[in-house]
Coordinates of C-alpha atoms in Angstrom, one line a residue:
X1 CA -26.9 24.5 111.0
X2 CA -25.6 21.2 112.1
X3 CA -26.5 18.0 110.3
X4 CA -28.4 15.5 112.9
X5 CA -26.2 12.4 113.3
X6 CA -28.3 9.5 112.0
X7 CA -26.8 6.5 112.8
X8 CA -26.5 3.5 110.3
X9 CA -28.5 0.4 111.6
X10 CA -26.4 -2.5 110.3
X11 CA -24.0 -2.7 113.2
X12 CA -21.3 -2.1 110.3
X13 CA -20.2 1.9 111.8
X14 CA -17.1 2.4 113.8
X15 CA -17.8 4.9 116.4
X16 CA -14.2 6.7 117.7
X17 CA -13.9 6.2 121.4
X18 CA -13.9 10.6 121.4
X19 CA -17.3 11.1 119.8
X20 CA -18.9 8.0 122.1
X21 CA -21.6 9.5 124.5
X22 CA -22.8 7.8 127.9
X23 CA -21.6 7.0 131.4
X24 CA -18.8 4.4 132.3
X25 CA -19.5 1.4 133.5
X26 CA -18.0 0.1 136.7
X27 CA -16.0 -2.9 136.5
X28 CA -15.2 -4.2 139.4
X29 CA -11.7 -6.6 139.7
X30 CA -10.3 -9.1 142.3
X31 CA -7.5 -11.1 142.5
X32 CA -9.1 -13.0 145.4
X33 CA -10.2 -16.4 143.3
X34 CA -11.9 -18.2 146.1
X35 CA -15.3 -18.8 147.7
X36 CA -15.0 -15.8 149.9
X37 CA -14.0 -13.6 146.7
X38 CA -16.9 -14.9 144.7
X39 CA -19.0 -13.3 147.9
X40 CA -17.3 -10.0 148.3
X41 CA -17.2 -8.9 144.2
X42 CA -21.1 -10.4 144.1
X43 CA -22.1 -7.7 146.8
X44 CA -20.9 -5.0 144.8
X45 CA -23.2 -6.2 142.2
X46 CA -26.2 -7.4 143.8
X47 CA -28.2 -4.8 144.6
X48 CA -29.6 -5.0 140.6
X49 CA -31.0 -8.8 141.4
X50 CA -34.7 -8.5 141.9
X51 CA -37.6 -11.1 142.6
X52 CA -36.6 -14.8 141.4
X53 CA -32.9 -15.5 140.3
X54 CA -31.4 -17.8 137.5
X55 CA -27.5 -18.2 138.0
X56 CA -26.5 -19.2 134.7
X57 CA -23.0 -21.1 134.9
X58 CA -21.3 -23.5 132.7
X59 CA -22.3 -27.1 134.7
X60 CA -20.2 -29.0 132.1
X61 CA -19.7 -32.3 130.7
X62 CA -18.7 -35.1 133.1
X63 CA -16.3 -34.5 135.8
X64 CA -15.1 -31.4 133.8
X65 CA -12.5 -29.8 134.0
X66 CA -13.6 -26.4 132.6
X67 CA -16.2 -25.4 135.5
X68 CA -16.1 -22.8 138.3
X69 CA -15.2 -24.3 141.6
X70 CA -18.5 -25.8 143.0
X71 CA -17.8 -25.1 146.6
X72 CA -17.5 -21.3 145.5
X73 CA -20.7 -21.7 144.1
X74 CA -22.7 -24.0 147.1
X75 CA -21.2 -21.5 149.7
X76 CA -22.4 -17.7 147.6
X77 CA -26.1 -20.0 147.0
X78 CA -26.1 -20.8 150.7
X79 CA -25.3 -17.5 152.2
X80 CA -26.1 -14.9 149.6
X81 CA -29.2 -16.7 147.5
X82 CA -30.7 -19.1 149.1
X83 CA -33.5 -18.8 146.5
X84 CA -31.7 -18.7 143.4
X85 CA -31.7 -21.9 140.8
X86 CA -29.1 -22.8 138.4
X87 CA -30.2 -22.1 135.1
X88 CA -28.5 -24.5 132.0
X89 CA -29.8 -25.5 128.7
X90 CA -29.2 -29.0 126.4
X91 CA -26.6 -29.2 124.0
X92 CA -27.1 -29.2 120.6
X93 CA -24.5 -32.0 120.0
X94 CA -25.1 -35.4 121.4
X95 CA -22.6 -36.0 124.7
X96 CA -23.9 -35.3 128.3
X97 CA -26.2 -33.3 128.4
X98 CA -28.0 -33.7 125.1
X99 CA -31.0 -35.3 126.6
X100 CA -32.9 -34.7 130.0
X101 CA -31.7 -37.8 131.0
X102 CA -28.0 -37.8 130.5
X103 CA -27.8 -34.1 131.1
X104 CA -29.3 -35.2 135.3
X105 CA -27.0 -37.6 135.5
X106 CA -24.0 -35.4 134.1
X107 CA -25.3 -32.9 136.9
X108 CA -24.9 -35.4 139.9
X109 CA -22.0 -36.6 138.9
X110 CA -20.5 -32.8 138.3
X111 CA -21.8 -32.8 141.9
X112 CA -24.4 -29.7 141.4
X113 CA -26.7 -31.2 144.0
X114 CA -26.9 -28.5 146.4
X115 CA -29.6 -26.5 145.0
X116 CA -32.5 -27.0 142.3
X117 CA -30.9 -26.9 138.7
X118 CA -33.5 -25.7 136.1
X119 CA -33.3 -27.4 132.5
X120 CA -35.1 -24.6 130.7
X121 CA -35.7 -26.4 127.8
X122 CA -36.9 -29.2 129.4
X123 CA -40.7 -28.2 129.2
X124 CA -40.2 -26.5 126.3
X125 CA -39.4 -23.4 123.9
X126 CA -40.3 -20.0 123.6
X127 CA -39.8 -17.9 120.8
X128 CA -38.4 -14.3 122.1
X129 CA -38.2 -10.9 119.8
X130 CA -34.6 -9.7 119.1
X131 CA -35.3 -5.9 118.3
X132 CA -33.5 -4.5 115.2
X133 CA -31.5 -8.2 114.9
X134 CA -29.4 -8.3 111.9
X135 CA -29.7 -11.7 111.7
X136 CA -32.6 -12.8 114.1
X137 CA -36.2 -11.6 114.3
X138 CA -36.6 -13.7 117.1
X139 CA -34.7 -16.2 119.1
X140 CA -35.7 -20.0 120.4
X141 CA -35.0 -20.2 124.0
X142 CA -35.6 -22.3 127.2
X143 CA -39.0 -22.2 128.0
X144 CA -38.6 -21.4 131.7
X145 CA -36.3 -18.4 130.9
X146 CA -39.4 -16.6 131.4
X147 CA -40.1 -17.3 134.9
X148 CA -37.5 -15.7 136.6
X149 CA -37.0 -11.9 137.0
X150 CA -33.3 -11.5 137.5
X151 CA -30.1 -13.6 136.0
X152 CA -26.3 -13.6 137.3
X153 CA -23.7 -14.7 135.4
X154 CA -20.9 -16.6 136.5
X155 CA -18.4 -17.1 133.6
X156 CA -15.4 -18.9 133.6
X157 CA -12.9 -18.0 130.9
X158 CA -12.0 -20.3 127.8
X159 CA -10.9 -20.5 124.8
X160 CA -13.6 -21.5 121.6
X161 CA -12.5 -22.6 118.7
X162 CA -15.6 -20.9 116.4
X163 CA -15.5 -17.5 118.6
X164 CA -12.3 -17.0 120.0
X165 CA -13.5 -16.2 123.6
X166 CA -16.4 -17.8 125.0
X167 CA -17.4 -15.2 127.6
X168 CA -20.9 -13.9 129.2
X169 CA -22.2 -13.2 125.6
X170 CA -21.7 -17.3 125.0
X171 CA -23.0 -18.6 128.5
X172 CA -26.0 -16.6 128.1
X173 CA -26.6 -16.2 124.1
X174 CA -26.3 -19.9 123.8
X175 CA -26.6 -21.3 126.8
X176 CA -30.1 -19.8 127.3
X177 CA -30.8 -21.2 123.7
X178 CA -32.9 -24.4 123.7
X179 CA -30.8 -27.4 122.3
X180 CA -32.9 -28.5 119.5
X181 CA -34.2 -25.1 117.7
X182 CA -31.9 -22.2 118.5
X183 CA -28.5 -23.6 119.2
X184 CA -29.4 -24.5 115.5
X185 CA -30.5 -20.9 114.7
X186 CA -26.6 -19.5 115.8
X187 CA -24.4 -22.6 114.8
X188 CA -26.2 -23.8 111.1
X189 CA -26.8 -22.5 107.7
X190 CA -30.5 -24.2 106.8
X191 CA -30.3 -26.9 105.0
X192 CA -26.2 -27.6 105.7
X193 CA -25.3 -30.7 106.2
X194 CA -22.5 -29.3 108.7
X195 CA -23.7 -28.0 111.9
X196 CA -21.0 -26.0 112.5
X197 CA -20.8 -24.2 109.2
X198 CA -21.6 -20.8 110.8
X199 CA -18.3 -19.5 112.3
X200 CA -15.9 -16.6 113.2
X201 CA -17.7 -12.9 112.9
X202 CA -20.9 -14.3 111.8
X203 CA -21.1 -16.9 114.4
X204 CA -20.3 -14.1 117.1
X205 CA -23.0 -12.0 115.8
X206 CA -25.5 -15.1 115.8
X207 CA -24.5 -15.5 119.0
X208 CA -24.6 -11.9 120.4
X209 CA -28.3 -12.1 118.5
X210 CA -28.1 -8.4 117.5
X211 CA -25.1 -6.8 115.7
X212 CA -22.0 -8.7 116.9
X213 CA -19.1 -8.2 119.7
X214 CA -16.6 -6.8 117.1
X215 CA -19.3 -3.8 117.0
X216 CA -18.8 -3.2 121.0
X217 CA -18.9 0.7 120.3
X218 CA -21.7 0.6 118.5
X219 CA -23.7 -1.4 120.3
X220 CA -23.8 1.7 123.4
X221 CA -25.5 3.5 121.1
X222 CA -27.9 1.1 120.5
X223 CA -28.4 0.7 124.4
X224 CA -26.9 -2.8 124.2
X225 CA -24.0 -2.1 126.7
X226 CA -21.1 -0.1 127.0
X227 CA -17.5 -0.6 126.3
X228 CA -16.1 2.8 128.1
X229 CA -16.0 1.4 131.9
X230 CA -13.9 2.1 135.2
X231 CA -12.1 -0.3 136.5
X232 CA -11.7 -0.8 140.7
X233 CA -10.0 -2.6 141.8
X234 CA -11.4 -4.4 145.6
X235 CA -8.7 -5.7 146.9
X236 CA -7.3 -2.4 147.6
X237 CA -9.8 0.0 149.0
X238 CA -11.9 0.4 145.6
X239 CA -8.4 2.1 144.0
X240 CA -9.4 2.8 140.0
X241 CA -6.7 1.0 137.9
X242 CA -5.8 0.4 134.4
X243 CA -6.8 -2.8 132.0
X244 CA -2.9 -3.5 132.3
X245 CA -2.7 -3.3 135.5
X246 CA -5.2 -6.1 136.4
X247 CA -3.4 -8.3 133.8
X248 CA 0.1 -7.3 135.4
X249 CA 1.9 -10.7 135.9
X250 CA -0.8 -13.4 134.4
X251 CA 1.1 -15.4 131.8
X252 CA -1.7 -17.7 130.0
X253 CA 0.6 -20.4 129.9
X254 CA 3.6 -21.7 132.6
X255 CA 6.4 -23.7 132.0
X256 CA 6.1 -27.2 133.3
X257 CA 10.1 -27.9 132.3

């Protein structure tokens, strides 16, 4: 008689990519990094946005430079959600936007004045369950989180120098995080007098709120995602390519000289 796989529930378990169960996940890939590209891969993903619509994207500090072309943004609000808010957070450290006030006028000057930009923490927190957390019962986030039924992502890539990679899992794990309570619940140890004691594999955990992006495998079988995906490539009538194809050519740094 087979013994029942009973899975650990520490997020510690490295599940080998042949025993994984589940569907793949489509990826969808463009090399078109323009307005009209941000419209074309956002169709093939829309048809999961329901009712009211946060767009959470990195508005950043004043006049940048890390932020997603504006214009790409304006035009896919202004033909493809003409409903949708931009959703954003405080900081926890004081600069631009730690309070209301210098976080509105960080916003005009950024130039995100084309459609309504929600604060969620500005009326407030709300304390949110984290099922089977490792390190979080519950999560402090913007209050108005809970007003809206759908979210889009639109993550830029960067480097971060407690995480590695701030991706989706940081613009939405902390940037959904109020400013005040749970930015404080990833980045500090209680009590430290550092409040960026918490780093590297523990931070990312903290940050993923449940059992942390180096446990991508396991987190599929905790219905948290899934790291086996297909990868299509648009620009070329929806052909299915490899990882290293889509990174054929990029070189992360150019010589100047």
């Amino acid at each position: 008689m087979d013994k029942k796989n009973i899975m650990s529930t520490d997020g510690r378990q490295y599940i080998p990519y042949e025993k994984r169960s589940g569907n793949e996940s489509i990826v969808y890939f463009t090399r078109d990094l323009s307005a009209e590209g941000l419209r074309k891969i956002y169709r093939r993903v829309s048809g999961s946005l329901i009712g009211k619509v946060g767009i959470k994207l990195h508005t950043g500090e004043k006049n940048g430079p890390n932020i997603i072309p504006r214009d790409w943004v304006e035009r896919l609000i202004r033909e493809e959600l003409p409903e949708a808010a931009i959703i954003e957070t405080n900081t926890y450290y004081e600069g631009d936007r730690y309070t209301m006030e210098l976080h509105r006028e960080t916003l005009r000057v950024n130039g995100w004045t084309f459609c309504p930009v929600d604060i969620m923490d500005a009326e407030g927190t709300a304390m949110l369950p984290v099922k089977g957390g490792r390190w979080f019962s519950e999560m402090s986030m913007g209050k108005n989180l809970l007003t809206y039924d759908s979210m889009l992502a639109l993550t830029h890539f960067k480097g971060h120098t407690k995480g590695g990679f701030g991706g989706s899992n940081k613009n939405i794990g902390i940037g959904c995080a109020d400013g005040r309570i749970g930015k404080a619940m990833i980045h500090t140890t209680p009590g430290s007098e550092d409040m960026w004691d918490i780093s590297n594999e523990e931070f990312m955990e903290r940050m993923e709120t449940r059992h942390g992006l180096r446990q991508l495998t396991y987190m599929k079988e905790l219905g948290m995602g899934n790291d086996r995906y297909v990868l299509i490539d648009i620009d070329h009538g929806d052909q299915r390519i490899r990882a290293e194809d889509a990174v054929k050519d990029v070189r992360p740094f150019a010589n100047e000289c």
